[in-house]
C-alpha positions as CSV (number, residue, x, y, z in Angstrom):
1,M,14.7,2.7,14.5
2,S,14.5,3.2,18.7
3,R,11.3,3.1,20.6
4,T,10.5,5.7,23.3
5,A,11.5,4.0,26.8
6,V,8.0,1.9,28.1
7,S,9.5,2.7,31.4
8,P,11.8,5.0,31.9
9,M,12.1,4.4,35.8
10,L,12.2,0.2,34.5
11,V,15.4,1.3,32.7
12,R,17.0,3.6,35.3
13,L,16.5,1.1,37.4
14,A,17.8,-1.5,35.4
15,A,20.9,0.0,35.0
16,E,21.8,1.1,38.3
17,K,21.3,-3.0,39.7
18,A,18.7,-2.0,41.5
19,T,16.3,-4.7,43.7
20,G,12.8,-4.1,44.7
21,A,9.5,-3.3,43.7
22,L,8.4,-1.1,40.6
23,L,4.8,-0.2,41.8
24,R,2.5,1.4,39.1
25,D,-1.1,1.9,38.6
26,H,-2.1,-1.8,37.3
27,G,0.5,-4.1,38.7
28,T,4.0,-3.9,40.5
29,L,7.5,-5.7,38.8
30,Y,9.8,-7.1,40.9
31,L,13.9,-6.5,40.3
32,V,16.5,-8.5,41.6
33,D,20.3,-6.6,40.5
34,G,18.3,-4.9,38.1
35,R,16.3,-7.6,36.1
36,V,12.6,-8.6,35.9
37,V,12.3,-11.7,37.9
38,H,8.5,-11.5,38.7
39,A,5.8,-9.5,37.8
40,E,2.0,-9.5,38.9
41,S,-1.5,-7.7,37.9
42,P,-5.0,-7.6,38.8
43,A,-5.6,-7.7,35.1
44,A,-3.4,-11.1,34.1
45,P,-3.8,-14.5,35.9
46,G,-1.3,-14.8,38.1
47,V,1.3,-18.5,38.3
48,D,-1.4,-20.6,40.2
49,V,-4.1,-19.8,38.0
50,L,-2.4,-20.9,34.6
51,L,-1.2,-24.1,36.4
52,T,-4.5,-25.8,38.7
53,T,-7.0,-24.0,35.8
54,G,-5.4,-25.8,33.6
55,G,-4.9,-28.7,35.1
56,R,-1.3,-29.1,35.8
57,L,-1.3,-28.6,39.2
58,P,-3.9,-29.5,41.8
59,R,-4.8,-26.8,43.8
60,E,-3.7,-28.4,47.2
61,G,-0.1,-29.2,45.7
62,W,-0.4,-25.5,44.9
63,D,-1.2,-24.5,48.1
64,E,1.5,-26.8,50.2
65,A,4.1,-25.4,48.0
66,V,2.6,-21.3,49.0
67,D,2.3,-22.6,53.1
68,R,6.3,-24.6,53.6
69,A,8.3,-21.9,51.1
70,G,6.6,-19.3,51.2
71,A,8.1,-17.6,53.9
72,H,11.6,-18.5,52.3
73,R,10.8,-16.8,48.8
74,A,11.0,-20.3,47.5
75,V,8.4,-21.4,45.6
76,G,8.8,-22.1,42.1
77,R,12.3,-24.2,43.6
78,F,9.8,-26.4,46.2
79,L,7.5,-27.0,43.1
80,V,10.1,-28.4,41.3
81,D,12.4,-29.9,44.2
82,S,9.1,-32.1,45.2
83,G,8.5,-33.7,41.7
84,R,5.2,-31.3,40.7
85,L,6.6,-29.2,38.1
86,H,9.5,-30.2,35.6
87,G,11.9,-27.2,35.8
88,G,11.8,-26.8,31.8
89,E,8.0,-26.5,32.8
90,L,7.7,-24.1,35.6
91,E,10.4,-21.5,33.8
92,I,7.9,-21.4,30.5
93,C,4.9,-20.7,32.5
94,H,6.5,-18.5,35.0
95,L,8.2,-16.6,31.8
96,G,5.1,-16.6,30.5
97,A,2.7,-14.7,33.4
98,V,5.9,-12.4,33.9
99,F,5.6,-11.1,29.9
100,D,1.9,-11.2,30.5
101,A,1.6,-9.6,34.0
102,A,4.4,-7.0,33.1
103,F,2.4,-6.1,29.7
104,F,-0.3,-4.6,32.3
105,A,1.6,-3.0,34.6
106,L,3.6,-0.9,32.1
107,S,0.5,0.1,30.8
108,P,0.5,4.5,30.2
109,T,-0.9,5.2,33.7
110,S,-1.4,9.0,35.2
111,G,-0.4,8.2,38.9
112,P,2.4,7.6,40.6
113,T,5.4,5.6,39.5
114,R,6.9,4.0,43.1
115,F,10.2,1.7,43.6
116,R,10.3,-0.3,47.0
117,Y,14.0,-0.7,47.4
118,G,15.1,-4.7,49.1
119,V,11.5,-5.9,48.6
120,G,11.6,-9.6,47.2
121,H,8.1,-12.0,45.9
122,W,7.6,-14.9,48.1
123,F,7.4,-17.0,44.5
124,G,10.9,-16.6,44.4
125,T,13.3,-16.3,41.3
126,V,13.1,-18.7,38.1
127,R,14.4,-17.3,35.7
128,P,15.4,-13.7,35.7
129,V,14.7,-11.1,32.9
130,S,16.5,-8.5,31.2
131,A,14.2,-4.7,31.8
132,E,15.0,-4.0,27.7
133,A,13.5,-7.7,27.1
134,V,10.6,-6.9,28.6
135,E,9.8,-2.9,27.2
136,R,10.7,-4.5,23.7
137,E,8.0,-7.2,24.7
138,T,5.6,-4.7,26.3
139,A,6.0,-2.7,22.8
140,R,5.9,-5.5,20.4
141,R,2.5,-6.5,22.0
142,R,1.0,-3.1,22.2
143,E,1.5,-2.7,18.1
144,L,0.1,-6.1,17.4
145,L,-3.1,-5.7,19.4
146,D,-3.9,-2.3,17.5
147,A,-2.4,-3.5,13.6
148,V,-5.2,-6.9,14.9
149,W,-8.0,-4.6,15.0
150,P,-7.5,-0.8,16.8
151,Y,-10.5,-0.7,19.4
152,A,-9.1,-0.6,22.5
153,S,-13.2,-0.4,24.1
154,V,-12.7,-4.2,24.0
155,D,-10.7,-5.3,26.0
156,T,-12.2,-3.9,29.2
157,A,-16.3,-4.4,27.8
158,P,-18.1,-7.7,28.5
159,V,-17.1,-9.9,25.3
160,V,-20.4,-10.1,23.4
161,P,-20.5,-12.7,20.7
162,R,-22.4,-12.1,17.7
163,P,-23.6,-15.0,15.0
164,P,-21.1,-16.0,12.2
165,S,-21.5,-15.4,8.0
166,P,-22.3,-18.4,6.3
167,G,-19.0,-20.7,6.3
168,Q,-16.9,-18.3,8.7
169,T,-15.3,-20.5,10.8
170,V,-12.7,-20.6,14.0
171,G,-10.5,-22.8,16.0
172,A,-11.3,-24.3,18.6
173,R,-9.0,-21.6,21.1
174,Q,-11.6,-19.4,20.0
175,R,-15.0,-21.4,20.1
176,S,-14.0,-22.0,23.4
177,L,-13.7,-18.6,24.6
178,L,-16.7,-17.8,22.3
179,A,-19.0,-20.5,24.4
180,A,-17.7,-19.0,27.8
181,A,-18.9,-14.9,26.6
182,D,-21.7,-14.5,27.9
183,G,-22.3,-10.9,27.1
184,E,-21.3,-10.4,30.8
185,R,-17.7,-11.3,31.7
186,T,-14.9,-9.2,30.0
187,P,-11.6,-10.6,28.5
188,A,-10.2,-10.5,32.1
189,E,-12.3,-12.8,33.9
190,L,-12.6,-14.6,30.0
191,A,-8.9,-15.7,31.1
192,R,-9.3,-16.2,34.8
193,L,-11.8,-18.4,33.9
194,L,-10.4,-20.5,31.4
195,G,-6.7,-20.6,32.7
196,R,-5.1,-18.3,30.5
197,P,-3.1,-15.5,29.9
198,A,-5.2,-12.2,29.5
199,F,-2.7,-10.7,27.0
200,H,-3.3,-13.7,24.9
201,T,-7.1,-13.3,25.4
202,L,-7.0,-9.9,24.5
203,L,-5.3,-10.7,21.8
204,D,-8.0,-13.4,20.9
205,V,-11.0,-11.4,21.2
206,R,-9.7,-8.4,18.8
207,R,-9.3,-11.2,16.1
208,L,-12.9,-12.6,16.6
209,A,-13.8,-8.8,16.6
210,A,-12.0,-7.3,13.5
211,A,-13.5,-11.0,12.1
212,G,-17.2,-9.5,13.1
213,L,-17.9,-12.0,15.9
214,V,-17.4,-9.8,18.6
215,E,-19.3,-6.3,19.4
216,T,-17.0,-3.7,19.0
217,P,-18.5,-0.9,21.6
218,L,-18.6,2.5,20.3
219,D,-16.8,5.1,21.5
220,P,-19.6,7.2,23.2
221,V,-20.5,10.2,21.5
222,P,-19.7,13.4,23.2
223,A,-22.7,15.4,24.0
224,P,-23.5,19.0,22.2
225,P,-22.2,21.7,23.7
226,P,-25.2,23.9,25.5
227,P,-26.1,26.4,23.2
228,A,-24.1,30.0,24.0
229,P,-26.8,32.1,26.1
230,L,-27.8,35.5,24.4
231,S,-25.5,38.2,24.8
232,A,-27.2,40.7,26.1
233,L,-27.0,44.0,24.8
234,P,-23.8,46.0,25.9
235,V,-24.5,48.8,28.4
236,E,-21.8,51.7,27.8
237,D,-19.8,53.1,30.5
238,P,-20.9,56.5,31.3
239,D,-17.2,57.7,30.7
240,I,-17.2,56.8,27.6
241,A,-20.6,57.9,26.7
242,L,-19.9,61.3,27.9
243,L,-16.2,61.3,25.9
244,R,-18.4,60.7,23.1
245,R,-21.0,63.2,22.7
246,L,-18.0,65.5,23.6
247,R,-16.4,64.6,20.6
248,D,-19.5,64.6,18.4
249,A,-19.9,68.5,20.1
250,L,-16.3,69.3,19.1
251,E,-16.4,67.4,15.0
252,A,-19.9,69.8,15.2
253,L,-18.6,73.3,15.6
């Protein structure tokens, strides 16, 4: 069964083999010859956070790569050529960051979608991904979240842990997530703090909510509409009143 396109403009740009930046409310996708080479979103940690917070790359190593290769749009290549990362390691991390940011960048929006031809990203190209693959993965992730726990309110609300039931346990990854949840941090903030992809953090939060270990915010109950004002007694049009009296007089004859 075919799906409706997540972003018709992305599909069109892929068919055109366009190069540039697709700008949306929640992020940006960078294309080269119609293929996605990079993505970023305020809702998702970037490659720098995933590498440095996770402990794989010292922050100073990342900063040096940006300083020396950013102007040439070759930061990824510099990290590999300088021996700081293996090629496959960078590819896996970068692909994860691309799909993560694309999920948020392609979220439904009422704002304008624009494309700036010829614009590139300073990170450079690591492994281009087809727009079809990005669309398919984005749709799959949306369906997965709703299948786990169909309450999107947990995605943006502060994560508030709840005490487990007797005998209830969770895995190590979810334990560390609950330990960092202070009742004020949102899933996006927890993802940055822990150096994890934002989508996988959302998925863990929804699983924890489904298990009753995280509060699910209730949708606000709409206020009841104000009572309708009492209608004033209708004031009869003088001409209509005159016609009524004339009709009554004729009927009395």
